[in-house]
CSV table of C-alpha atoms and ligand atoms in Angstrom, one decimal:
chain,number,residue,atom,x,y,z
A,1,MET,CA,-2.4,7.8,-21.5
A,2,ASP,CA,-2.3,6.6,-17.9
A,3,VAL,CA,-2.5,9.2,-15.1
A,4,TYR,CA,-1.2,8.7,-11.7
A,5,GLY,CA,-1.2,11.0,-8.9
A,6,LEU,CA,-0.1,12.0,-5.5
A,7,ILE,CA,-2.8,13.3,-2.9
A,8,GLY,CA,-1.5,15.3,0.1
A,9,ARG,CA,-1.0,18.8,1.4
A,10,PRO,CA,1.3,20.1,0.7
A,11,VAL,CA,2.5,18.3,-2.3
A,12,GLU,CA,4.1,21.0,-4.5
A,13,HIS,CA,7.7,20.0,-3.6
A,14,SER,CA,7.2,16.4,-3.7
A,15,LEU,CA,10.1,14.4,-5.3
A,16,SER,CA,7.6,11.7,-6.4
A,17,PRO,CA,6.6,13.2,-9.9
A,18,PRO,CA,10.1,13.2,-11.3
A,19,MET,CA,11.0,9.9,-9.9
A,20,HIS,CA,7.9,8.2,-11.4
A,21,GLU,CA,8.2,10.0,-14.8
A,22,ALA,CA,11.8,9.1,-15.0
A,23,ALA,CA,10.4,5.4,-14.8
A,24,TYR,CA,7.8,5.9,-17.2
A,25,GLU,CA,10.3,7.4,-19.7
A,26,ALA,CA,12.7,4.6,-19.0
A,27,HIS,CA,10.1,1.9,-19.8
A,28,SER,CA,8.4,4.0,-22.7
A,29,LEU,CA,5.1,4.1,-20.8
A,30,ASP,CA,2.6,6.8,-21.9
A,31,ALA,CA,1.9,8.0,-18.5
A,32,ARG,CA,2.0,11.1,-16.3
A,33,TYR,CA,2.3,11.7,-12.5
A,34,VAL,CA,0.5,14.8,-11.1
A,35,THR,CA,0.2,16.2,-7.6
A,36,LEU,CA,-3.2,17.0,-6.1
A,37,GLU,CA,-4.4,18.8,-2.9
A,38,PRO,CA,-7.8,17.6,-2.2
A,39,ASP,CA,-10.3,19.2,0.3
A,40,PRO,CA,-9.5,17.4,3.5
A,41,ASP,CA,-13.4,17.1,4.1
A,42,ARG,CA,-13.9,15.4,0.7
A,43,ILE,CA,-11.2,12.7,0.9
A,44,GLY,CA,-13.6,9.8,0.2
A,45,GLU,CA,-15.1,11.6,-2.8
A,46,ALA,CA,-11.5,12.3,-4.0
A,47,VAL,CA,-10.6,8.7,-4.0
A,48,ALA,CA,-14.0,7.5,-5.5
A,49,GLY,CA,-13.7,10.3,-8.1
A,50,ALA,CA,-10.2,9.3,-9.1
A,51,ASP,CA,-11.5,5.7,-9.6
A,52,ALA,CA,-14.6,7.1,-11.6
A,53,ILE,CA,-12.5,9.2,-14.0
A,54,GLY,CA,-9.9,6.4,-14.6
A,55,VAL,CA,-6.8,7.5,-12.8
A,56,ALA,CA,-4.6,4.5,-12.9
A,57,GLY,CA,-3.0,4.9,-9.3
A,58,LEU,CA,-2.7,7.2,-6.4
A,59,ASN,CA,0.1,7.7,-3.8
A,60,VAL,CA,-1.1,9.2,-0.6
A,61,THR,CA,0.9,11.3,1.7
A,62,VAL,CA,0.6,13.7,4.8
A,63,PRO,CA,-2.0,14.3,6.2
A,64,PHE,CA,-4.3,11.7,4.3
A,65,LYS,CA,-2.6,8.4,5.0
A,66,GLN,CA,-5.0,7.4,7.8
A,67,ASP,CA,-7.9,9.4,6.4
A,68,VAL,CA,-8.2,7.2,3.2
A,69,LEU,CA,-8.5,4.0,5.2
A,70,PRO,CA,-12.2,3.9,5.2
A,71,HIS,CA,-12.4,4.5,1.6
A,72,VAL,CA,-10.4,1.7,0.3
A,73,GLU,CA,-9.9,-2.1,1.0
A,74,PRO,CA,-6.7,-2.1,2.9
A,75,THR,CA,-4.2,-5.0,2.2
A,76,PRO,CA,-3.4,-6.8,5.7
A,77,THR,CA,0.0,-4.8,5.8
A,78,ALA,CA,-1.8,-1.4,5.4
A,79,GLU,CA,-4.5,-2.5,8.0
A,80,ALA,CA,-1.7,-3.6,10.5
A,81,VAL,CA,0.3,-0.2,10.1
A,82,GLY,CA,-3.1,1.8,9.9
A,83,ALA,CA,-2.0,3.8,7.0
A,84,VAL,CA,-2.1,3.8,3.2
A,85,ASN,CA,0.3,5.4,0.9
A,86,THR,CA,-0.5,3.8,-2.4
A,87,ILE,CA,-4.0,3.1,-3.9
A,88,THR,CA,-4.5,0.8,-6.9
A,89,PHE,CA,-7.8,0.8,-8.9
A,90,ASP,CA,-8.3,-2.6,-10.4
A,91,ASP,CA,-11.7,-4.3,-10.5
A,92,GLY,CA,-13.8,-3.6,-7.5
A,93,ALA,CA,-13.1,-1.4,-4.7
A,94,PRO,CA,-10.0,0.7,-4.7
A,95,GLU,CA,-7.1,-1.1,-2.8
A,96,GLY,CA,-5.0,0.4,-0.3
A,97,HIS,CA,-1.3,-0.5,0.2
A,98,ASN,CA,1.4,0.6,2.3
A,99,THR,CA,4.6,0.7,0.4
A,100,ASP,CA,6.4,2.5,3.3
A,101,VAL,CA,6.9,-1.0,4.8
A,102,ALA,CA,8.5,-2.3,1.6
A,103,GLY,CA,10.6,0.9,1.6
A,104,VAL,CA,12.3,0.2,4.7
A,105,VAL,CA,12.8,-3.6,4.1
A,106,ARG,CA,14.2,-3.0,0.7
A,107,ALA,CA,16.3,-0.2,1.6
A,108,PHE,CA,18.0,-2.6,4.1
A,109,ALA,CA,18.1,-5.3,1.6
A,110,HIS,CA,19.9,-3.1,-1.0
A,111,HIS,CA,22.6,-2.6,1.8
A,112,ASP,CA,22.8,-6.3,2.4
A,113,VAL,CA,21.6,-5.8,5.9
A,114,GLU,CA,19.9,-8.9,7.2
A,115,ILE,CA,16.7,-8.1,9.3
A,116,ASP,CA,15.5,-11.7,10.5
A,117,GLY,CA,16.8,-12.6,13.8
A,118,GLN,CA,18.4,-9.2,14.6
A,119,SER,CA,17.7,-6.7,17.3
A,120,ALA,CA,16.2,-3.5,16.2
A,121,VAL,CA,15.4,-0.1,17.7
A,122,VAL,CA,13.0,2.4,16.1
A,123,VAL,CA,13.1,6.0,17.2
A,124,GLY,CA,9.6,7.5,16.6
A,125,ALA,CA,6.0,6.4,16.8
A,126,GLY,CA,4.3,8.5,14.3
A,127,GLY,CA,3.4,7.4,11.0
A,128,ALA,CA,7.0,6.4,9.7
A,129,GLY,CA,7.7,4.7,13.1
A,130,ARG,CA,4.5,2.7,12.9
A,131,ALA,CA,5.6,1.6,9.3
A,132,ALA,CA,9.2,0.9,10.3
A,133,THR,CA,8.4,-0.9,13.4
A,134,TYR,CA,6.0,-3.2,11.5
A,135,ALA,CA,8.5,-3.7,8.7
A,136,LEU,CA,11.2,-4.8,11.1
A,137,ALA,CA,9.1,-7.0,13.4
A,138,ASP,CA,7.3,-8.6,10.6
A,139,ALA,CA,10.5,-9.4,8.9
A,140,GLY,CA,11.7,-11.2,12.1
A,141,ALA,CA,13.6,-8.5,14.1
A,142,GLU,CA,13.2,-8.3,17.9
A,143,THR,CA,11.9,-4.6,17.7
A,144,PHE,CA,12.0,-1.9,20.4
A,145,VAL,CA,10.3,1.5,19.7
A,146,ALA,CA,11.4,4.5,21.5
A,147,ASN,CA,9.5,7.8,21.5
A,148,ARG,CA,9.5,11.3,23.0
A,149,THR,CA,5.9,10.7,24.1
A,150,VAL,CA,6.1,7.3,25.6
A,151,GLU,CA,2.5,6.7,25.7
A,152,ARG,CA,2.4,6.8,22.0
A,153,ALA,CA,5.2,4.2,21.7
A,154,GLU,CA,3.3,2.0,24.1
A,155,ALA,CA,0.0,2.4,22.2
A,156,LEU,CA,2.1,1.3,19.1
A,157,ALA,CA,3.7,-1.7,20.8
A,158,ALA,CA,0.1,-2.8,22.0
A,159,ASP,CA,-1.0,-2.7,18.4
A,160,PHE,CA,1.9,-5.0,17.4
A,161,SER,CA,2.0,-7.1,20.4
A,162,ALA,CA,1.4,-10.3,18.3
A,163,LEU,CA,4.9,-9.4,16.8
A,164,GLY,CA,6.6,-9.0,20.3
A,165,VAL,CA,7.3,-5.3,19.9
A,166,ASP,CA,8.5,-3.7,23.1
A,167,ALA,CA,8.4,0.2,23.8
A,168,GLY,CA,9.8,2.8,26.0
A,169,GLY,CA,11.0,6.5,26.2
A,170,LEU,CA,14.0,8.1,24.6
A,171,ALA,CA,16.2,7.5,27.8
A,172,ALA,CA,15.9,3.7,26.9
A,173,LEU,CA,18.1,4.3,24.0
A,174,ASP,CA,21.2,4.6,26.2
A,175,GLU,CA,20.9,0.7,27.1
A,176,ARG,CA,19.0,-0.5,24.0
A,177,VAL,CA,21.1,0.9,21.1
A,178,PRO,CA,24.6,-0.6,22.2
A,179,GLU,CA,22.8,-4.1,22.2
A,180,ALA,CA,21.1,-3.5,18.8
A,181,ASP,CA,21.9,-4.5,15.2
A,182,ILE,CA,19.6,-2.2,13.5
A,183,LEU,CA,18.6,1.4,14.2
A,184,VAL,CA,16.0,3.5,12.5
A,185,ASN,CA,15.3,7.2,12.9
A,186,ALA,CA,11.6,7.6,12.4
A,187,THR,CA,11.3,11.1,14.0
A,188,SER,CA,11.7,14.4,12.1
A,189,VAL,CA,14.5,15.2,14.2
A,190,GLY,CA,17.5,16.3,12.1
A,191,MET,CA,15.4,17.8,9.3
A,192,ASP,CA,14.8,21.4,10.3
A,193,ALA,CA,17.7,21.6,12.5
A,194,PRO,CA,20.5,19.8,10.8
A,195,ASP,CA,22.9,19.7,13.7
A,196,THR,CA,20.6,17.6,16.0
A,197,SER,CA,20.0,13.9,16.4
A,198,PRO,CA,17.5,11.9,18.3
A,199,VAL,CA,20.1,9.3,19.4
A,200,PRO,CA,23.3,10.2,21.5
A,201,ALA,CA,26.5,9.8,19.5
A,202,ASP,CA,28.2,7.7,22.2
A,203,VAL,CA,25.8,4.7,22.0
A,204,LEU,CA,26.3,4.1,18.3
A,205,HIS,CA,28.9,1.3,17.4
A,206,GLU,CA,30.3,-0.4,14.4
A,207,GLU,CA,28.1,-3.4,14.5
A,208,LEU,CA,24.9,-1.2,13.7
A,209,ALA,CA,23.1,-0.5,10.5
A,210,VAL,CA,21.5,2.8,10.7
A,211,LEU,CA,18.6,4.1,8.6
A,212,ASP,CA,17.5,7.7,9.0
A,213,ALA,CA,14.0,8.2,7.4
A,214,VAL,CA,14.8,11.9,7.2
A,215,TYR,CA,16.1,12.7,3.6
A,216,SER,CA,16.6,16.4,3.7
A,217,PRO,CA,19.4,16.8,4.5
A,218,LEU,CA,20.7,13.6,3.2
A,219,ARG,CA,23.6,13.3,5.4
A,220,THR,CA,21.9,14.1,8.7
A,221,LYS,CA,23.8,14.4,12.1
A,222,LEU,CA,22.6,10.8,13.0
A,223,LEU,CA,24.1,9.4,9.8
A,224,ARG,CA,27.3,11.3,10.4
A,225,ASP,CA,27.8,10.1,13.9
A,226,ALA,CA,27.1,6.7,12.7
A,227,ALA,CA,29.7,6.8,10.1
A,228,THR,CA,32.2,8.1,12.7
A,229,ALA,CA,31.3,5.1,15.0
A,230,GLY,CA,31.9,2.8,12.1
A,231,ALA,CA,28.3,1.8,11.4
A,232,GLU,CA,26.7,1.1,8.1
A,233,THR,CA,24.5,4.0,7.1
A,234,VAL,CA,21.4,4.0,4.9
A,235,ASP,CA,20.1,7.4,4.1
A,236,GLY,CA,16.4,8.3,3.9
A,237,ALA,CA,16.4,8.6,0.1
A,238,TRP,CA,16.6,4.7,-0.1
A,239,MET,CA,13.5,4.2,1.8
A,240,LEU,CA,11.8,7.0,-0.2
A,241,LEU,CA,13.1,5.3,-3.5
A,242,TYR,CA,11.9,1.8,-2.6
A,243,GLN,CA,8.4,2.8,-1.4
A,244,GLY,CA,8.2,4.5,-4.9
A,245,VAL,CA,9.7,1.5,-6.7
A,246,ALA,CA,7.0,-0.9,-4.8
A,247,ALA,CA,4.1,1.6,-5.9
A,248,PHE,CA,5.4,1.6,-9.4
A,249,GLU,CA,5.5,-2.2,-9.6
A,250,ARG,CA,2.0,-2.7,-8.1
A,251,TRP,CA,0.6,-0.2,-10.6
A,252,THR,CA,2.4,-1.4,-13.7
A,253,GLY,CA,3.1,-5.1,-13.1
A,254,VAL,CA,6.7,-4.7,-14.4
A,255,ASP,CA,10.0,-4.3,-12.6
A,256,ALA,CA,10.9,-0.9,-11.7
A,257,PRO,CA,14.0,0.7,-13.4
A,258,VAL,CA,15.5,1.3,-9.8
A,259,ALA,CA,18.8,2.9,-10.8
A,260,VAL,CA,16.8,5.4,-13.0
A,261,MET,CA,14.5,6.3,-10.4
A,262,ASN,CA,17.4,6.6,-8.0
A,263,GLU,CA,19.3,8.9,-10.1
A,264,SER,CA,16.4,11.1,-10.5
A,265,LEU,CA,15.7,11.3,-6.9
A,266,ARG,CA,19.4,12.0,-5.8
A,267,ASP,CA,19.7,14.7,-8.6
A,268,ARG,CA,17.2,16.7,-6.6
A,269,LEU,CA,18.4,16.1,-3.1
B,301,LIG,P1,4.7,12.3,12.4
B,301,LIG,O1,3.8,11.1,12.3
B,301,LIG,O2,4.4,13.6,12.6
B,301,LIG,O3,5.8,11.7,13.6
B,301,LIG,C1,6.8,12.6,14.2
B,301,LIG,C2,7.6,11.6,15.1
B,301,LIG,O4,8.8,12.6,15.4
B,301,LIG,C3,7.0,11.5,16.4
B,301,LIG,O5,7.3,10.2,17.0
B,301,LIG,C4,7.3,12.7,17.4
B,301,LIG,O6,7.5,12.2,18.8
B,301,LIG,C5,8.8,12.7,16.9
B,301,LIG,N1,9.4,13.9,17.1
B,301,LIG,C6,9.2,15.2,16.6
B,301,LIG,N2,10.0,16.2,17.1
B,301,LIG,C7,10.8,15.5,18.1
B,301,LIG,C8,11.7,16.0,18.9
B,301,LIG,N3,12.1,17.2,18.9
B,301,LIG,N4,12.2,15.1,19.7
B,301,LIG,C9,12.0,13.9,19.7
B,301,LIG,N5,11.0,13.5,19.0
B,301,LIG,C10,10.5,14.2,18.1
B,301,LIG,O7,5.8,12.2,11.2
B,301,LIG,P2,6.1,11.1,10.2
B,301,LIG,O8,5.2,11.1,9.0
B,301,LIG,O9,6.3,9.8,11.0
B,301,LIG,O10,7.6,11.5,9.6
B,301,LIG,C11,8.7,11.4,10.5
B,301,LIG,C12,10.1,11.8,9.6
B,301,LIG,O11,10.1,10.5,8.8
B,301,LIG,C13,9.8,13.0,8.7
B,301,LIG,O12,11.2,13.6,8.7
B,301,LIG,C14,9.6,12.5,7.3
B,301,LIG,O13,9.9,13.2,6.3
B,301,LIG,C15,10.1,11.2,7.4
B,301,LIG,N6,9.6,10.1,6.5
B,301,LIG,C16,10.4,9.8,5.6
B,301,LIG,C17,10.0,8.7,4.6
B,301,LIG,C18,11.0,8.1,3.6
B,301,LIG,O14,10.5,7.6,2.7
B,301,LIG,N7,12.2,8.4,3.7
B,301,LIG,C19,8.7,8.2,4.8
B,301,LIG,C20,7.9,8.8,5.7
B,301,LIG,C21,8.4,9.9,6.6
B,301,LIG,P3,6.0,12.6,19.7
B,301,LIG,O15,5.0,11.4,19.4
B,301,LIG,O16,6.8,12.6,20.9
B,301,LIG,O17,5.5,14.0,19.2
């Protein structure tokens, strides 16, 4: 039996176990997916230990996505983003991937949203903001990142200067969003207080495609406002789904049963 796992703190309410186990069942794979909460001071030992005992693959979530970097060989994408959410244990050192980037790109592709040559705005400069900004800029969008703490957005833009990323504070949304084709919310706004949105409703418009990384609730205020404005809406479960799809495909080498994984996820949201 192959054992896969998720390391993070907390992980008990993660939706990844049922999503991945639904995929194993659909492909008749003899595999299990477990959640683990390693000691934050022993994260290197946790990765090496998983390798030593033959764990087939790991997902990594908050707060360890940056912490595992020194303990893996990062792919160029994971290195650029500065975070790892998937580890493969093949020959040699454990390899660190960032499938949140693929999650963003494939969520838009699923909705037939073109990225290359478009103008994109990302709100948020934390972990999800870094992944979304890199995903969009690397896929050819002219990308602006807006963040409450403007210094954090500027630091992100400096890291991605080769991709032409520009940055500012939340006030810049008033002039950036009306000109944009793509908008991503990568802040946690809308999660704990469902009637809050990081973007004023009156700047949304029908030419926009809006992805909200928040997936609980699924229909955030931002997405409700976007729908009212006539925009295309992409909920956060699509990003969550496709980062899992990309991890599954890295680990197993076979196409993921996307519809099965999607159903398993949405049954629980
Ligand atoms: P993080 O690293 O802690 O970053 C949080 C971000 O939210 C920062 O940009 C922060 O701005 C901003 N923020 C927080 N409260 C705010 C407020 N009241 N007003 C304006 N901005 C505020 O968190 P993360 O890991 O990037 O996650 C962000 C969200 O994305 C979470 O809801 C998470 O669940 C979701 N997410 C979804 C997926 C998916 O697959 N769908 C994947 C990853 C994350 P400051 O820098 O100013 O503090």
